[in-house]
């Protein structure tokens, strides 16, 4: 079992729709959860992080965390073509140093 | 957010040569830096964790004699790929965790290495 699992996609949504990206993790002791966006050929950029169960909203983005189910998701409202990228879920392993383990990423395509 | 600068962004070298990649935190002190490697259409694979003033901790399967990491100051970490071979061609990305931040990592721009 992979430590962090994501559906590779591509996830195709029309412009203006809600894109829903999902991620599961195996280490029950994980404490911090991050969503990064990566454009082709570029390094990842942080979108959001979440520590507590529930929802966290930032602009068009909402992160949702359910530690009991070991599940974290990212919702993107009013999707734009510029949101087309690969979205990486990252989990901070328990035990210090904030080492992040990344999922394989979900490719999102927003079409006009 | 914090700025991490990585250099060079692209490097092409001949097989057997060594290549050094630098990672600098520009506006904060990075106590811990991480080096990742990414193959095309794959996720980031953590190679090693480096802490200022101490030896790097390598992930399982990563050859520490081939990928030398030095974190000599709170703002600079270097990765040296020694005796590079074509299979070492990849996208190498550094990241830094600063003091006082909430745990998120800030990434450099990445360095694309091509070994001929």
Short mmCIF file of C-alpha atoms in Angstrom, two decimals:
data_model
loop_
_atom_site.label_atom_id
_atom_site.label_comp_id
_atom_site.label_asym_id
_atom_site.label_seq_id
_atom_site.Cartn_x
_atom_site.Cartn_y
_atom_site.Cartn_z
CA UNK A 1 0.00 0.00 0.00
CA UNK A 2 1.34 3.40 -0.96
CA UNK A 3 1.73 5.86 1.87
CA UNK A 4 -0.22 8.56 0.08
CA UNK A 5 -2.65 7.64 -2.67
CA UNK A 6 -4.31 9.81 -5.26
CA UNK A 7 -6.23 9.08 -8.41
CA UNK A 8 -3.91 10.02 -11.26
CA UNK A 9 -6.74 11.35 -13.43
CA UNK A 10 -7.03 13.22 -15.62
CA UNK A 11 -9.98 14.84 -13.96
CA UNK A 12 -11.76 16.93 -16.56
CA UNK A 13 -14.23 19.62 -15.48
CA UNK A 14 -15.87 22.49 -17.36
CA UNK A 15 -14.97 26.05 -16.55
CA UNK A 16 -16.98 27.34 -13.61
CA UNK A 17 -17.61 23.90 -12.12
CA UNK A 18 -16.36 22.49 -8.83
CA UNK A 19 -13.33 20.22 -9.03
CA UNK A 20 -12.99 17.65 -6.27
CA UNK A 21 -9.60 16.07 -5.61
CA UNK A 22 -9.16 13.23 -3.16
CA UNK A 23 -6.30 11.73 -1.21
CA UNK A 24 -5.93 8.90 1.31
CA UNK A 25 -2.97 8.17 3.55
CA UNK A 26 -1.80 5.14 5.49
CA UNK A 27 0.06 6.55 8.51
CA UNK A 28 -2.58 7.12 11.18
CA UNK A 29 -0.10 9.23 13.13
CA UNK A 30 0.19 11.81 10.36
CA UNK A 31 -0.41 15.28 11.65
CA UNK A 32 -0.23 17.79 8.82
CA UNK A 33 -1.66 17.70 5.34
CA UNK A 34 -0.81 19.85 2.38
CA UNK A 35 -2.03 20.48 -1.12
CA UNK A 36 0.44 21.63 -3.74
CA UNK A 37 -0.13 22.61 -7.35
CA UNK A 38 2.48 21.80 -9.96
CA UNK A 39 2.51 23.06 -13.51
CA UNK A 40 4.40 21.03 -16.07
CA UNK A 41 8.15 21.54 -15.76
CA UNK A 42 7.82 23.67 -12.65
CA UNK A 43 8.28 23.00 -8.96
CA UNK A 44 5.30 22.62 -6.62
CA UNK A 45 3.65 25.63 -5.05
CA UNK A 46 1.69 25.43 -1.82
CA UNK A 47 -2.06 25.97 -2.05
CA UNK A 48 -3.25 25.06 1.43
CA UNK A 49 -2.46 23.12 4.55
CA UNK A 50 -4.78 21.67 7.14
CA UNK A 51 -4.21 20.14 10.56
CA UNK A 52 -7.62 19.72 12.15
CA UNK A 53 -10.61 17.65 11.18
CA UNK A 54 -13.19 19.54 9.19
CA UNK A 55 -13.06 22.14 6.49
CA UNK A 56 -10.67 24.99 5.84
CA UNK A 57 -11.51 27.58 3.22
CA UNK A 58 -9.21 29.97 1.38
CA UNK A 59 -10.75 31.84 -1.51
CA UNK A 60 -11.92 29.35 -4.11
CA UNK A 61 -10.19 26.47 -2.35
CA UNK A 62 -11.53 24.31 0.48
CA UNK A 63 -9.51 21.57 2.12
CA UNK A 64 -11.35 18.86 4.01
CA UNK A 65 -9.76 16.48 6.51
CA UNK A 66 -11.17 13.35 8.10
CA UNK A 67 -8.52 11.70 10.24
CA UNK A 68 -10.75 8.78 11.24
CA UNK A 69 -11.09 7.84 7.58
CA UNK A 70 -7.52 8.93 6.78
CA UNK A 71 -8.87 11.06 3.99
CA UNK A 72 -8.14 14.57 2.80
CA UNK A 73 -9.68 16.39 -0.13
CA UNK A 74 -9.42 19.66 -2.01
CA UNK A 75 -12.37 21.41 -3.61
CA UNK A 76 -11.83 24.10 -6.20
CA UNK A 77 -14.88 26.27 -6.82
CA UNK A 78 -15.48 28.21 -10.03
CA UNK A 79 -12.69 26.28 -11.78
CA UNK A 80 -10.68 28.24 -14.32
CA UNK A 81 -8.52 27.00 -17.20
CA UNK A 82 -5.53 28.38 -15.29
CA UNK A 83 -6.26 25.83 -12.57
CA UNK A 84 -5.27 23.07 -15.00
CA UNK A 85 -2.26 21.45 -13.37
CA UNK A 86 -1.24 18.44 -11.32
CA UNK A 87 -2.35 18.61 -7.70
CA UNK A 88 -0.14 16.88 -5.17
CA UNK A 89 -1.31 15.76 -1.78
CA UNK A 90 1.42 15.67 0.85
CA UNK A 91 1.37 14.26 4.34
CA UNK A 92 3.74 15.04 7.15
CA UNK A 93 4.92 11.84 8.74
CA UNK A 94 4.88 11.52 12.48
CA UNK A 95 8.25 11.56 14.16
CA UNK A 96 9.75 14.95 13.54
CA UNK A 97 11.58 16.90 10.84
CA UNK A 98 8.28 17.57 9.03
CA UNK A 99 9.27 15.16 6.30
CA UNK A 100 6.60 15.33 3.62
CA UNK A 101 5.54 12.31 1.66
CA UNK A 102 3.82 13.07 -1.63
CA UNK A 103 1.14 11.27 -3.53
CA UNK A 104 1.55 10.72 -7.25
CA UNK A 105 -0.73 13.66 -8.02
CA UNK A 106 -4.01 14.15 -9.82
CA UNK A 107 -3.98 15.89 -13.15
CA UNK A 108 -6.80 18.41 -13.46
CA UNK A 109 -7.95 19.74 -16.82
CA UNK A 110 -10.43 22.63 -16.84
CA UNK A 111 -11.90 23.14 -20.28
CA UNK A 112 -13.60 26.35 -21.45
CA UNK B 1 5.65 33.09 1.63
CA UNK B 2 9.32 32.36 2.02
CA UNK B 3 11.63 32.30 -0.99
CA UNK B 4 13.88 29.40 -1.87
CA UNK B 5 16.26 29.79 -4.78
CA UNK B 6 17.82 26.88 -6.61
CA UNK B 7 20.68 27.00 -9.09
CA UNK B 8 21.31 26.00 -11.82
CA UNK B 9 17.84 25.54 -13.29
CA UNK B 10 19.19 23.39 -16.10
CA UNK B 11 22.44 21.53 -16.49
CA UNK B 12 23.71 19.17 -19.14
CA UNK B 13 26.83 17.16 -18.43
CA UNK B 14 28.80 14.25 -19.77
CA UNK B 15 28.61 10.85 -18.16
CA UNK B 16 31.18 10.46 -15.39
CA UNK B 17 31.30 14.10 -14.35
CA UNK B 18 30.00 15.55 -11.08
CA UNK B 19 27.34 18.22 -10.83
CA UNK B 20 26.60 20.50 -7.89
CA UNK B 21 23.17 22.01 -7.29
CA UNK B 22 22.70 24.82 -4.79
CA UNK B 23 19.64 25.60 -2.75
CA UNK B 24 19.37 28.87 -0.84
CA UNK B 25 16.74 30.27 1.48
CA UNK B 26 16.69 33.97 0.64
CA UNK B 27 14.65 35.61 3.38
CA UNK B 28 14.62 33.13 6.22
CA UNK B 29 16.91 30.70 7.99
CA UNK B 30 16.27 27.11 6.98
CA UNK B 31 17.09 24.69 9.77
CA UNK B 32 16.06 21.74 7.67
CA UNK B 33 16.16 21.23 3.93
CA UNK B 34 14.87 18.36 1.88
CA UNK B 35 15.99 17.12 -1.51
CA UNK B 36 13.48 15.52 -3.84
CA UNK B 37 13.78 13.88 -7.21
CA UNK B 38 11.03 13.70 -9.79
CA UNK B 39 10.83 11.64 -12.96
CA UNK B 40 8.49 12.69 -15.78
CA UNK B 41 4.82 12.31 -14.85
CA UNK B 42 5.78 10.86 -11.48
CA UNK B 43 5.55 12.25 -8.00
CA UNK B 44 8.30 13.69 -5.90
CA UNK B 45 10.52 11.13 -4.27
CA UNK B 46 12.25 12.24 -1.09
CA UNK B 47 15.98 11.58 -1.33
CA UNK B 48 17.33 12.98 1.89
CA UNK B 49 16.85 15.34 4.79
CA UNK B 50 19.64 17.69 5.71
CA UNK B 51 20.00 19.66 8.91
CA UNK B 52 22.39 22.53 9.29
CA UNK B 53 25.67 21.38 10.77
CA UNK B 54 24.96 17.66 10.75
CA UNK B 55 25.02 14.76 8.34
CA UNK B 56 22.13 14.26 5.98
CA UNK B 57 19.65 11.46 6.54
CA UNK B 58 19.09 9.49 3.36
CA UNK B 59 15.96 7.62 2.42
CA UNK B 60 16.12 3.92 1.80
CA UNK B 61 17.56 3.10 -1.59
CA UNK B 62 19.33 6.43 -2.09
CA UNK B 63 23.11 6.10 -2.41
CA UNK B 64 24.71 8.59 -0.07
CA UNK B 65 28.09 8.30 -1.76
CA UNK B 66 26.54 9.20 -5.08
CA UNK B 67 24.32 12.03 -3.88
CA UNK B 68 26.42 14.13 -1.52
CA UNK B 69 24.50 16.63 0.54
CA UNK B 70 26.02 19.45 2.51
CA UNK B 71 24.12 21.93 4.66
CA UNK B 72 26.93 24.15 5.86
CA UNK B 73 24.85 27.17 6.82
CA UNK B 74 21.29 28.10 7.71
CA UNK B 75 20.73 29.45 4.21
CA UNK B 76 22.54 27.04 1.92
CA UNK B 77 22.34 23.35 1.11
CA UNK B 78 24.08 21.68 -1.81
CA UNK B 79 23.48 18.42 -3.63
CA UNK B 80 26.37 16.96 -5.61
CA UNK B 81 25.63 14.18 -8.05
CA UNK B 82 28.95 12.37 -8.32
CA UNK B 83 30.04 10.43 -11.41
CA UNK B 84 26.72 11.11 -13.06
CA UNK B 85 25.20 8.61 -15.47
CA UNK B 86 22.26 8.91 -17.87
CA UNK B 87 19.93 7.23 -15.36
CA UNK B 88 20.61 10.13 -12.98
CA UNK B 89 18.89 12.47 -15.42
CA UNK B 90 15.93 13.88 -13.54
CA UNK B 91 14.32 16.95 -12.03
CA UNK B 92 15.86 17.68 -8.64
CA UNK B 93 13.97 19.95 -6.28
CA UNK B 94 15.01 21.27 -2.91
CA UNK B 95 12.69 22.49 -0.23
CA UNK B 96 13.16 24.24 3.06
CA UNK B 97 11.38 24.42 6.35
CA UNK B 98 11.98 27.64 8.17
CA UNK B 99 12.00 28.49 11.82
CA UNK B 100 8.67 29.75 13.04
CA UNK B 101 6.60 28.50 10.14
CA UNK B 102 3.72 26.10 10.53
CA UNK B 103 5.39 23.11 8.93
CA UNK B 104 4.85 23.83 5.28
CA UNK B 105 7.75 23.46 2.92
CA UNK B 106 8.86 26.06 0.44
CA UNK B 107 10.26 24.74 -2.80
CA UNK B 108 13.05 25.94 -5.01
CA UNK B 109 12.50 26.26 -8.73
CA UNK B 110 14.03 22.87 -9.43
CA UNK B 111 17.08 21.80 -11.43
CA UNK B 112 16.74 19.68 -14.53
CA UNK B 113 19.78 17.48 -14.95
CA UNK B 114 20.52 15.78 -18.26
CA UNK B 115 23.44 13.39 -18.38
CA UNK B 116 24.63 12.53 -21.86
#
